[in-house]
mmCIF file of C-alpha atoms and ligand atoms in Angstrom:
data_model
loop_
_atom_site.group_PDB
_atom_site.id
_atom_site.type_symbol
_atom_site.label_atom_id
_atom_site.label_comp_id
_atom_site.label_asym_id
_atom_site.label_seq_id
_atom_site.Cartn_x
_atom_site.Cartn_y
_atom_site.Cartn_z
ATOM 1 C CA UNK A 1 0.000 0.000 0.000
ATOM 2 C CA UNK A 2 1.391 3.407 -1.032
ATOM 3 C CA UNK A 3 0.839 6.413 1.216
ATOM 4 C CA UNK A 4 0.941 9.846 -0.369
ATOM 5 C CA UNK A 5 0.431 13.366 0.947
ATOM 6 C CA UNK A 6 -0.756 16.416 -0.971
ATOM 7 C CA UNK A 7 -0.617 20.080 -0.124
ATOM 8 C CA UNK A 8 -1.207 23.374 -1.913
ATOM 9 C CA UNK A 9 0.893 26.306 -0.742
ATOM 10 C CA UNK A 10 1.050 30.067 -1.374
ATOM 11 C CA UNK A 11 -1.353 32.145 -3.468
ATOM 12 C CA UNK A 12 -4.016 29.992 -5.092
ATOM 13 C CA UNK A 13 -4.734 29.692 -8.811
ATOM 14 C CA UNK A 14 -7.322 28.135 -11.083
ATOM 15 C CA UNK A 15 -5.716 24.761 -11.807
ATOM 16 C CA UNK A 16 -4.693 23.423 -8.387
ATOM 17 C CA UNK A 17 -7.561 20.938 -8.157
ATOM 18 C CA UNK A 18 -7.053 19.852 -11.758
ATOM 19 C CA UNK A 19 -3.409 19.093 -10.932
ATOM 20 C CA UNK A 20 -4.208 17.105 -7.778
ATOM 21 C CA UNK A 21 -6.826 15.192 -9.740
ATOM 22 C CA UNK A 22 -4.132 14.339 -12.308
ATOM 23 C CA UNK A 23 -1.798 13.008 -9.605
ATOM 24 C CA UNK A 24 -4.413 11.018 -7.708
ATOM 25 C CA UNK A 25 -6.150 9.476 -10.715
ATOM 26 C CA UNK A 26 -2.812 8.408 -12.211
ATOM 27 C CA UNK A 27 -1.607 6.880 -8.963
ATOM 28 C CA UNK A 28 -4.897 5.053 -8.343
ATOM 29 C CA UNK A 29 -5.223 3.894 -11.942
ATOM 30 C CA UNK A 30 -1.764 2.336 -11.913
ATOM 31 C CA UNK A 31 -1.828 0.664 -8.495
ATOM 32 C CA UNK A 32 -5.277 -0.974 -8.484
ATOM 33 C CA UNK A 33 -6.293 1.664 -5.937
ATOM 34 C CA UNK A 34 -3.648 0.494 -3.459
ATOM 35 C CA UNK A 35 -3.023 4.020 -2.176
ATOM 36 C CA UNK A 36 -3.825 5.965 0.953
ATOM 37 C CA UNK A 37 -4.196 9.676 0.245
ATOM 38 C CA UNK A 38 -3.654 12.367 2.871
ATOM 39 C CA UNK A 39 -4.654 15.923 1.991
ATOM 40 C CA UNK A 40 -3.018 18.535 4.248
ATOM 41 C CA UNK A 41 -5.151 21.561 4.979
ATOM 42 C CA UNK A 42 -3.994 25.141 4.338
ATOM 43 C CA UNK A 43 -0.599 24.411 2.885
ATOM 44 C CA UNK A 44 2.412 23.748 5.108
ATOM 45 C CA UNK A 45 0.280 24.681 8.126
ATOM 46 C CA UNK A 46 -1.532 21.354 7.760
ATOM 47 C CA UNK A 47 1.765 19.515 7.682
ATOM 48 C CA UNK A 48 3.096 21.438 10.694
ATOM 49 C CA UNK A 49 0.031 20.836 12.849
ATOM 50 C CA UNK A 50 -1.011 17.436 11.489
ATOM 51 C CA UNK A 51 -4.244 18.809 10.049
ATOM 52 C CA UNK A 52 -5.131 16.443 7.242
ATOM 53 C CA UNK A 53 -8.005 14.606 5.625
ATOM 54 C CA UNK A 54 -7.930 11.056 4.370
ATOM 55 C CA UNK A 55 -9.156 11.344 0.818
ATOM 56 C CA UNK A 56 -10.600 9.050 -1.816
ATOM 57 C CA UNK A 57 -11.038 8.947 -5.580
ATOM 58 C CA UNK A 58 -14.431 10.600 -5.177
ATOM 59 C CA UNK A 59 -12.864 13.740 -3.636
ATOM 60 C CA UNK A 60 -11.016 14.338 -6.880
ATOM 61 C CA UNK A 61 -13.886 13.625 -9.221
ATOM 62 C CA UNK A 62 -15.602 16.690 -10.650
ATOM 63 C CA UNK A 63 -12.838 19.083 -9.611
ATOM 64 C CA UNK A 64 -11.167 19.509 -13.006
ATOM 65 C CA UNK A 65 -13.047 22.732 -13.629
ATOM 66 C CA UNK A 66 -13.146 23.939 -10.031
ATOM 67 C CA UNK A 67 -10.868 26.899 -9.275
ATOM 68 C CA UNK A 68 -9.195 27.529 -5.910
ATOM 69 C CA UNK A 69 -8.062 24.549 -3.874
ATOM 70 C CA UNK A 70 -10.172 21.939 -2.126
ATOM 71 C CA UNK A 71 -7.413 21.686 0.509
ATOM 72 C CA UNK A 72 -7.136 25.388 1.328
ATOM 73 C CA UNK A 73 -3.822 27.220 1.217
ATOM 74 C CA UNK A 74 -1.678 29.652 3.167
ATOM 75 C CA UNK A 75 1.679 31.318 2.974
ATOM 76 C CA UNK A 76 4.484 29.986 5.189
ATOM 77 C CA UNK A 77 7.396 32.283 4.281
ATOM 78 C CA UNK A 78 10.643 30.440 3.643
ATOM 79 C CA UNK A 79 12.679 33.078 5.459
ATOM 80 C CA UNK A 80 10.703 32.340 8.635
ATOM 81 C CA UNK A 81 11.061 28.574 8.349
ATOM 82 C CA UNK A 82 13.425 28.358 11.310
ATOM 83 C CA UNK A 83 11.475 30.883 13.365
ATOM 84 C CA UNK A 84 9.017 29.078 15.668
ATOM 85 C CA UNK A 85 5.259 29.564 15.216
ATOM 86 C CA UNK A 86 3.531 31.948 17.664
ATOM 87 C CA UNK A 87 2.814 28.963 19.940
ATOM 88 C CA UNK A 88 6.472 27.899 19.956
ATOM 89 C CA UNK A 89 6.138 25.009 17.490
ATOM 90 C CA UNK A 90 9.307 24.504 15.407
ATOM 91 C CA UNK A 91 8.124 24.215 11.817
ATOM 92 C CA UNK A 92 10.645 21.899 10.171
ATOM 93 C CA UNK A 93 10.776 19.281 12.973
ATOM 94 C CA UNK A 94 6.973 19.367 13.182
ATOM 95 C CA UNK A 95 6.584 18.777 9.450
ATOM 96 C CA UNK A 96 9.042 15.885 9.558
ATOM 97 C CA UNK A 97 7.174 14.406 12.497
ATOM 98 C CA UNK A 98 3.801 14.514 10.710
ATOM 99 C CA UNK A 99 5.305 13.023 7.542
ATOM 100 C CA UNK A 100 6.974 10.217 9.483
ATOM 101 C CA UNK A 101 4.027 9.445 11.741
ATOM 102 C CA UNK A 102 1.840 8.934 8.653
ATOM 103 C CA UNK A 103 4.615 6.808 7.098
ATOM 104 C CA UNK A 104 4.294 8.716 3.845
ATOM 105 C CA UNK A 105 6.065 7.448 0.744
ATOM 106 C CA UNK A 106 5.922 10.858 -0.848
ATOM 107 C CA UNK A 107 4.632 14.398 -0.405
ATOM 108 C CA UNK A 108 3.354 16.253 -3.478
ATOM 109 C CA UNK A 109 3.718 20.000 -3.003
ATOM 110 C CA UNK A 110 1.874 22.306 -5.394
ATOM 111 C CA UNK A 111 3.444 25.737 -5.008
ATOM 112 C CA UNK A 112 5.407 28.645 -6.410
ATOM 113 C CA UNK A 113 8.917 29.904 -5.774
ATOM 114 C CA UNK A 114 8.907 30.348 -2.002
ATOM 115 C CA UNK A 115 7.006 27.115 -1.435
ATOM 116 C CA UNK A 116 9.457 25.212 -3.621
ATOM 117 C CA UNK A 117 12.322 26.540 -1.493
ATOM 118 C CA UNK A 118 10.610 25.015 1.529
ATOM 119 C CA UNK A 119 9.997 21.761 -0.380
ATOM 120 C CA UNK A 120 13.688 21.703 -1.260
ATOM 121 C CA UNK A 121 14.601 22.119 2.405
ATOM 122 C CA UNK A 122 12.299 19.242 3.370
ATOM 123 C CA UNK A 123 13.846 17.134 0.661
ATOM 124 C CA UNK A 124 17.320 17.938 2.024
ATOM 125 C CA UNK A 125 16.021 16.925 5.453
ATOM 126 C CA UNK A 126 15.351 13.468 4.035
ATOM 127 C CA UNK A 127 11.648 13.578 3.046
ATOM 128 C CA UNK A 128 10.511 12.334 -0.369
ATOM 129 C CA UNK A 129 9.085 15.453 -1.956
ATOM 130 C CA UNK A 130 7.907 16.191 -5.492
ATOM 131 C CA UNK A 131 7.073 19.808 -6.348
ATOM 132 C CA UNK A 132 4.611 20.962 -9.007
ATOM 133 C CA UNK A 133 4.922 24.450 -10.539
ATOM 134 C CA UNK A 134 1.920 26.502 -9.515
ATOM 135 C CA UNK A 135 1.527 30.227 -9.985
ATOM 136 C CA UNK A 136 -0.360 32.663 -12.154
ATOM 137 C CA UNK A 137 2.865 34.721 -12.279
ATOM 138 C CA UNK A 138 4.790 32.189 -14.430
ATOM 139 C CA UNK A 139 7.978 33.242 -12.665
ATOM 140 C CA UNK A 140 9.192 29.752 -11.710
ATOM 141 C CA UNK A 141 12.677 29.004 -12.950
ATOM 142 C CA UNK A 142 13.238 25.731 -14.785
ATOM 143 C CA UNK A 143 9.854 25.457 -16.508
ATOM 144 C CA UNK A 144 8.569 27.277 -19.581
ATOM 145 C CA UNK A 145 5.124 27.531 -18.032
ATOM 146 C CA UNK A 146 3.381 27.190 -14.681
ATOM 147 C CA UNK A 147 -0.223 26.138 -14.118
ATOM 148 C CA UNK A 148 -2.519 29.070 -13.445
ATOM 149 C CA UNK A 149 -0.693 31.296 -15.923
ATOM 150 C CA UNK A 150 -2.876 30.887 -19.014
ATOM 151 C CA UNK A 151 -6.106 31.194 -17.007
ATOM 152 C CA UNK A 152 -4.842 34.435 -15.460
ATOM 153 C CA UNK A 153 -3.967 35.753 -18.923
ATOM 154 C CA UNK A 154 -7.541 35.004 -19.966
ATOM 155 C CA UNK A 155 -9.063 36.875 -17.029
ATOM 156 C CA UNK A 156 -6.810 39.901 -17.520
ATOM 157 C CA UNK A 157 -7.478 39.884 -21.273
ATOM 158 C CA UNK A 158 -11.244 39.832 -20.775
ATOM 159 C CA UNK A 159 -10.873 42.709 -18.333
ATOM 160 C CA UNK A 160 -8.971 44.723 -20.938
ATOM 161 C CA UNK A 161 -11.641 43.880 -23.544
ATOM 162 C CA UNK A 162 -14.355 45.164 -21.266
ATOM 163 C CA UNK A 163 -12.476 48.323 -20.277
ATOM 164 C CA UNK A 164 -12.013 49.152 -23.948
ATOM 165 C CA UNK A 165 -15.696 49.685 -24.666
ATOM 166 C CA UNK A 166 -16.184 52.173 -21.862
ATOM 167 C CA UNK A 167 -12.793 53.812 -22.559
ATOM 168 C CA UNK A 168 -13.908 54.291 -26.141
ATOM 169 C CA UNK A 169 -17.315 55.758 -25.232
ATOM 170 C CA UNK A 170 -15.719 58.372 -22.983
ATOM 171 C CA UNK A 171 -12.491 58.919 -24.905
ATOM 172 C CA UNK A 172 -10.438 58.112 -21.815
ATOM 173 C CA UNK A 173 -7.033 56.750 -21.029
ATOM 174 C CA UNK A 174 -7.212 53.671 -18.792
ATOM 175 C CA UNK A 175 -4.304 52.375 -16.780
ATOM 176 C CA UNK A 176 -5.029 48.728 -16.000
ATOM 177 C CA UNK A 177 -2.879 47.139 -13.315
ATOM 178 C CA UNK A 178 -2.155 43.470 -13.891
ATOM 179 C CA UNK A 179 -0.741 40.975 -11.388
ATOM 180 C CA UNK A 180 2.547 39.146 -11.693
ATOM 181 C CA UNK A 181 4.471 40.095 -8.571
ATOM 182 C CA UNK A 182 8.059 40.990 -9.574
ATOM 183 C CA UNK A 183 7.770 39.837 -13.187
ATOM 184 C CA UNK A 184 5.788 40.889 -16.240
ATOM 185 C CA UNK A 185 4.554 37.662 -17.845
ATOM 186 C CA UNK A 186 0.798 38.183 -17.357
ATOM 187 C CA UNK A 187 0.799 41.885 -18.353
ATOM 188 C CA UNK A 188 2.919 41.082 -21.427
ATOM 189 C CA UNK A 189 0.640 38.299 -22.675
ATOM 190 C CA UNK A 190 -2.661 39.877 -21.626
ATOM 191 C CA UNK A 191 -1.506 43.263 -22.873
ATOM 192 C CA UNK A 192 -0.914 41.846 -26.345
ATOM 193 C CA UNK A 193 -4.078 39.700 -26.311
ATOM 194 C CA UNK A 194 -6.146 42.623 -25.031
ATOM 195 C CA UNK A 195 -4.764 45.121 -27.548
ATOM 196 C CA UNK A 196 -3.073 47.451 -25.048
ATOM 197 C CA UNK A 197 -1.310 50.465 -26.573
ATOM 198 C CA UNK A 198 1.301 50.627 -23.840
ATOM 199 C CA UNK A 199 2.657 47.727 -21.730
ATOM 200 C CA UNK A 200 4.783 48.506 -18.695
ATOM 201 C CA UNK A 201 6.816 45.664 -17.206
ATOM 202 C CA UNK A 202 9.221 45.408 -14.256
ATOM 203 C CA UNK A 203 11.841 44.112 -16.684
ATOM 204 C CA UNK A 204 11.638 47.226 -18.924
ATOM 205 C CA UNK A 205 11.795 50.469 -16.914
ATOM 206 C CA UNK A 206 9.680 53.240 -18.463
ATOM 207 C CA UNK A 207 9.953 56.970 -18.870
ATOM 208 C CA UNK A 208 6.529 58.581 -18.426
ATOM 209 C CA UNK A 209 7.285 60.968 -21.309
ATOM 210 C CA UNK A 210 7.502 57.975 -23.651
ATOM 211 C CA UNK A 211 4.186 56.673 -22.341
ATOM 212 C CA UNK A 212 2.519 60.013 -23.041
ATOM 213 C CA UNK A 213 4.192 60.173 -26.464
ATOM 214 C CA UNK A 214 2.593 56.820 -27.354
ATOM 215 C CA UNK A 215 -0.828 57.990 -26.142
ATOM 216 C CA UNK A 216 -0.526 61.233 -28.117
ATOM 217 C CA UNK A 217 0.566 59.508 -31.285
ATOM 218 C CA UNK A 218 -2.456 57.223 -31.056
ATOM 219 C CA UNK A 219 -4.692 60.246 -30.669
ATOM 220 C CA UNK A 220 -3.105 61.960 -33.653
ATOM 221 C CA UNK A 221 -3.976 58.925 -35.751
ATOM 222 C CA UNK A 222 -7.594 59.162 -34.683
ATOM 223 C CA UNK A 223 -7.653 56.894 -31.606
ATOM 224 C CA UNK A 224 -10.359 58.056 -29.196
ATOM 225 C CA UNK A 225 -8.978 56.212 -26.190
ATOM 226 C CA UNK A 226 -5.822 54.478 -24.993
ATOM 227 C CA UNK A 227 -5.105 51.496 -22.796
ATOM 228 C CA UNK A 228 -1.986 51.195 -20.666
ATOM 229 C CA UNK A 229 -1.476 47.665 -19.272
ATOM 230 C CA UNK A 230 0.871 48.077 -16.361
ATOM 231 C CA UNK A 231 2.395 45.336 -14.261
ATOM 232 C CA UNK A 232 1.872 45.625 -10.519
ATOM 233 C CA UNK A 233 5.685 45.722 -10.394
ATOM 234 C CA UNK A 234 6.090 48.357 -13.150
ATOM 235 C CA UNK A 235 9.067 50.582 -12.487
ATOM 236 C CA UNK A 236 10.238 53.910 -13.939
ATOM 237 C CA UNK A 237 13.787 54.478 -15.157
ATOM 238 C CA UNK A 238 14.396 56.775 -12.203
ATOM 239 C CA UNK A 239 13.155 54.162 -9.730
ATOM 240 C CA UNK A 240 15.248 51.459 -11.408
ATOM 241 C CA UNK A 241 18.340 53.601 -10.906
ATOM 242 C CA UNK A 242 17.711 53.924 -7.153
ATOM 243 C CA UNK A 243 19.537 51.743 -4.629
ATOM 244 C CA UNK A 244 17.356 48.669 -4.029
ATOM 245 C CA UNK A 245 16.719 49.567 -0.390
ATOM 246 C CA UNK A 246 15.476 53.037 -1.290
ATOM 247 C CA UNK A 247 13.149 51.673 -3.978
ATOM 248 C CA UNK A 248 11.750 49.093 -1.535
ATOM 249 C CA UNK A 249 11.042 51.902 0.931
ATOM 250 C CA UNK A 250 9.258 53.889 -1.762
ATOM 251 C CA UNK A 251 7.069 50.911 -2.655
ATOM 252 C CA UNK A 252 6.279 50.223 1.010
ATOM 253 C CA UNK A 253 5.297 53.867 1.534
ATOM 254 C CA UNK A 254 2.839 53.881 -1.407
ATOM 255 C CA UNK A 255 -0.688 54.566 -0.230
ATOM 256 C CA UNK A 256 -2.145 53.286 -3.483
ATOM 257 C CA UNK A 257 -0.731 50.856 -6.009
ATOM 258 C CA UNK A 258 1.537 51.781 -8.922
ATOM 259 C CA UNK A 259 -1.287 52.219 -11.470
ATOM 260 C CA UNK A 260 -2.539 55.277 -9.579
ATOM 261 C CA UNK A 261 0.945 56.791 -9.611
ATOM 262 C CA UNK A 262 1.240 56.248 -13.368
ATOM 263 C CA UNK A 263 -2.302 57.544 -13.992
ATOM 264 C CA UNK A 264 -1.513 60.728 -12.029
ATOM 265 C CA UNK A 265 1.648 61.314 -14.003
ATOM 266 C CA UNK A 266 -0.191 60.832 -17.308
ATOM 267 C CA UNK A 267 -2.976 63.179 -16.186
ATOM 268 C CA UNK A 268 -0.418 65.865 -15.348
ATOM 269 C CA UNK A 269 1.179 65.653 -18.782
ATOM 270 C CA UNK A 270 -1.981 65.476 -20.925
ATOM 271 C CA UNK A 271 -5.413 67.023 -21.028
ATOM 272 C CA UNK A 272 -6.960 63.561 -21.297
ATOM 273 C CA UNK A 273 -9.248 62.057 -18.686
ATOM 274 C CA UNK A 274 -7.432 59.166 -17.032
ATOM 275 C CA UNK A 275 -8.910 56.287 -15.032
ATOM 276 C CA UNK A 276 -7.491 53.233 -13.278
ATOM 277 C CA UNK A 277 -8.789 49.663 -13.516
ATOM 278 C CA UNK A 278 -7.577 46.807 -11.328
ATOM 279 C CA UNK A 279 -8.785 43.244 -11.943
ATOM 280 C CA UNK A 280 -6.842 42.185 -8.812
ATOM 281 C CA UNK A 281 -7.491 38.739 -7.385
ATOM 282 C CA UNK A 282 -10.085 37.871 -10.044
ATOM 283 C CA UNK A 283 -6.971 36.953 -12.046
ATOM 284 C CA UNK A 284 -6.513 33.984 -9.699
ATOM 285 C CA UNK A 285 -10.177 33.127 -9.569
ATOM 286 C CA UNK A 286 -12.763 31.178 -11.523
ATOM 287 C CA UNK A 287 -12.387 28.080 -13.598
ATOM 288 C CA UNK A 288 -9.115 27.020 -15.291
ATOM 289 C CA UNK A 289 -8.968 27.537 -19.043
ATOM 290 C CA UNK A 290 -8.533 24.580 -21.414
ATOM 291 C CA UNK A 291 -4.742 24.964 -21.697
ATOM 292 C CA UNK A 292 -4.353 25.015 -17.925
ATOM 293 C CA UNK A 293 -6.537 21.923 -17.547
ATOM 294 C CA UNK A 294 -4.352 20.054 -19.998
ATOM 295 C CA UNK A 295 -1.054 21.240 -18.479
ATOM 296 C CA UNK A 296 -2.296 20.568 -14.947
ATOM 297 C CA UNK A 297 -3.225 17.033 -15.991
ATOM 298 C CA UNK A 298 0.201 16.525 -17.596
ATOM 299 C CA UNK A 299 1.894 17.798 -14.431
ATOM 300 C CA UNK A 300 -0.151 15.396 -12.309
ATOM 301 C CA UNK A 301 0.664 12.426 -14.518
ATOM 302 C CA UNK A 302 4.396 13.259 -14.590
ATOM 303 C CA UNK A 303 4.466 13.726 -10.819
ATOM 304 C CA UNK A 304 2.874 10.288 -10.354
ATOM 305 C CA UNK A 305 5.432 8.810 -12.756
ATOM 306 C CA UNK A 306 8.213 10.403 -10.692
ATOM 307 C CA UNK A 307 6.779 8.673 -7.620
ATOM 308 C CA UNK A 308 6.715 5.305 -9.418
ATOM 309 C CA UNK A 309 10.350 5.906 -10.439
ATOM 310 C CA UNK A 310 11.228 6.920 -6.850
ATOM 311 C CA UNK A 311 12.563 10.148 -8.364
ATOM 312 C CA UNK A 312 12.309 12.577 -5.455
ATOM 313 C CA UNK A 313 13.643 16.069 -4.816
ATOM 314 C CA UNK A 314 12.429 17.148 -8.244
ATOM 315 C CA UNK A 315 10.054 19.730 -9.643
ATOM 316 C CA UNK A 316 7.822 18.813 -12.558
ATOM 317 C CA UNK A 317 8.350 21.152 -15.510
ATOM 318 C CA UNK A 318 7.592 21.698 -19.174
ATOM 319 C CA UNK A 319 10.586 22.522 -21.334
ATOM 320 C CA UNK A 320 10.307 22.861 -25.120
ATOM 321 C CA UNK A 321 6.860 21.305 -24.964
ATOM 322 C CA UNK A 322 8.065 18.160 -23.162
ATOM 323 C CA UNK A 323 7.257 17.165 -19.581
ATOM 324 C CA UNK A 324 10.480 16.827 -17.597
ATOM 325 C CA UNK A 325 11.728 16.722 -14.004
ATOM 326 C CA UNK A 326 14.277 19.232 -12.766
ATOM 327 C CA UNK A 327 16.196 18.946 -9.487
ATOM 328 C CA UNK A 328 14.643 21.286 -6.924
ATOM 329 C CA UNK A 329 18.118 22.394 -5.877
ATOM 330 C CA UNK A 330 18.537 23.919 -9.348
ATOM 331 C CA UNK A 331 15.306 25.896 -9.389
ATOM 332 C CA UNK A 332 14.463 26.807 -5.801
ATOM 333 C CA UNK A 333 14.841 30.508 -5.138
ATOM 334 C CA UNK A 334 15.424 31.576 -8.743
ATOM 335 C CA UNK A 335 13.000 33.848 -10.588
ATOM 336 C CA UNK A 336 12.220 33.590 -14.294
ATOM 337 C CA UNK A 337 11.944 37.071 -15.800
ATOM 338 C CA UNK A 338 10.630 38.257 -19.159
ATOM 339 C CA UNK A 339 13.551 38.767 -21.508
ATOM 340 C CA UNK A 340 13.273 42.335 -22.848
ATOM 341 C CA UNK A 341 14.976 41.075 -26.019
ATOM 342 C CA UNK A 342 12.565 38.151 -26.509
ATOM 343 C CA UNK A 343 10.765 37.641 -29.821
ATOM 344 C CA UNK A 344 7.405 38.499 -28.288
ATOM 345 C CA UNK A 345 8.582 41.872 -26.963
ATOM 346 C CA UNK A 346 10.322 42.612 -30.269
ATOM 347 C CA UNK A 347 7.206 41.700 -32.262
ATOM 348 C CA UNK A 348 4.992 43.819 -30.031
ATOM 349 C CA UNK A 349 7.333 46.784 -30.485
ATOM 350 C CA UNK A 350 7.403 46.274 -34.248
ATOM 351 C CA UNK A 351 3.650 46.681 -34.467
ATOM 352 C CA UNK A 352 3.741 49.859 -32.423
ATOM 353 C CA UNK A 353 3.084 48.787 -28.823
ATOM 354 C CA UNK A 354 5.097 51.037 -26.511
ATOM 355 C CA UNK A 355 6.942 49.647 -23.503
ATOM 356 C CA UNK A 356 7.742 53.176 -22.360
ATOM 357 C CA UNK A 357 11.471 52.643 -22.734
ATOM 358 C CA UNK A 358 11.971 54.637 -25.921
HETATM 359 O O1 F6P B 401 1.781 35.093 -6.669
HETATM 360 C C1 F6P B 401 0.468 35.292 -7.043
HETATM 361 C C2 F6P B 401 0.005 36.680 -6.696
HETATM 362 O O2 F6P B 401 -1.334 36.805 -7.103
HETATM 363 C C3 F6P B 401 0.848 37.816 -7.272
HETATM 364 O O3 F6P B 401 0.570 38.054 -8.614
HETATM 365 C C4 F6P B 401 0.486 38.928 -6.348
HETATM 366 O O4 F6P B 401 1.530 39.870 -6.270
HETATM 367 C C5 F6P B 401 0.289 38.237 -5.015
HETATM 368 O O5 F6P B 401 0.062 36.872 -5.296
HETATM 369 C C6 F6P B 401 -0.858 38.759 -4.195
HETATM 370 O O6 F6P B 401 -0.800 38.139 -2.965
HETATM 371 P P1 F6P B 401 -1.987 38.094 -1.895
HETATM 372 O O7 F6P B 401 -2.963 37.063 -2.351
HETATM 373 O O8 F6P B 401 -1.305 37.719 -0.652
HETATM 374 O O9 F6P B 401 -2.613 39.456 -1.875
#
C-alpha cells in the first residue's frame, strides 16, 4: 500500500484541483487503488500541525473545472522557516514528524517559488518530496510555463476587452494594473491579447514621457482612447536607478498601487481624462482555461510517474513542450523574468506597442 500526501501552498490559482486530480487518478489507476491519500489543509500549516483529511477517488472527481483549492492554502514564508510559530512550534521538525508518523512514501507540493524553497529544504532533510509548478505569475525558474498562468492571462485579457468599450465611449485613457508580482509575464501576454497600446513591465523600466508620447501619437492617428497595461511591479527608469533599499522603501510607503501613480503622471502631462482599472485577485479566480486543464493534468501524470520511479527532490516542468523533471536544488529561489529582447517583446514593439522605454 502506497501512502501519499498532498498540499497546496502560497497564493491559489485556477488549476490546483485539476493538478491534484491528475496526480491522484494516475496513482490510483496504476496501483489498483492500493493508495492511501492524505490531503493537508492550508498548505504547510496542515503539515506542521497534522491537520489532514484522508481522501478518496471521489474527492477528486468533478474538480477539473473547479478553481481555488479543495485543501485550502496559506503562505508559510521560507525566510521564517526556522522561526518558531507563535505557539512555539518549530516548523521543520513538526513537518518531519507529521510526515513520518503517517509513514508517507511521498509528499506532493503544489506551489510557487517560495514554497518550492521550503519543499527543497524538506527534501534535504530526508523527506521524499515532489514539487509541481503553480503560480499565475509564471515566474518559476526551470519550466517554460506554470499552471494558473494561461487562465490568469484570460481573465486579464477579458478585463482589458471590457475596459475598452467604456474607454472608447468616454475617450479616456485607462491604466489597467495586472498581477505578476516581480515579473511581467501576465501583463505582457494579456496586454498583447487585449490590444493594449502601452505595456509597462518590471523588466523594462519606463519613462513617463515615452508613455505620453505613445498615447498622443495614437490620438493623432484618430484613436479616441488608450489602454496602458501596467504590471503591478512596473518601475520607472528613475526608480530602477535607485539603490534597491530606497526603492523598496518607496514601494512600502505607497498609499495606493503603482497604477494610480502612473495615472496621475499621465494626467499631469496630458489634457486627457485618465482612469485606473484593477482586476486584482479575479486573475486567480474562476475556472481554469482549457490549456491550464491540460497542463495541470500533464503535471499530475508526470508527478505520479516520478513517484513510481522513486525520483524525489524534483520539480515537474515543461521545457520545449516536453514534460520533464528538474532537481529542486537547481530551481528553488530563482526567478524567471521576461527577456526584454525576446521575440514576443520585439514583435509587439514592431507593431507599435510602446513599452515606455523609448
Ligand atoms: O503570486 C500570485 C500573486 O497573485 C501575485 O501576482 C500577487 O503579487 C500576489 O500573489 C498577491 O498576494 P496576496 O494574495 O497575498 O494578496
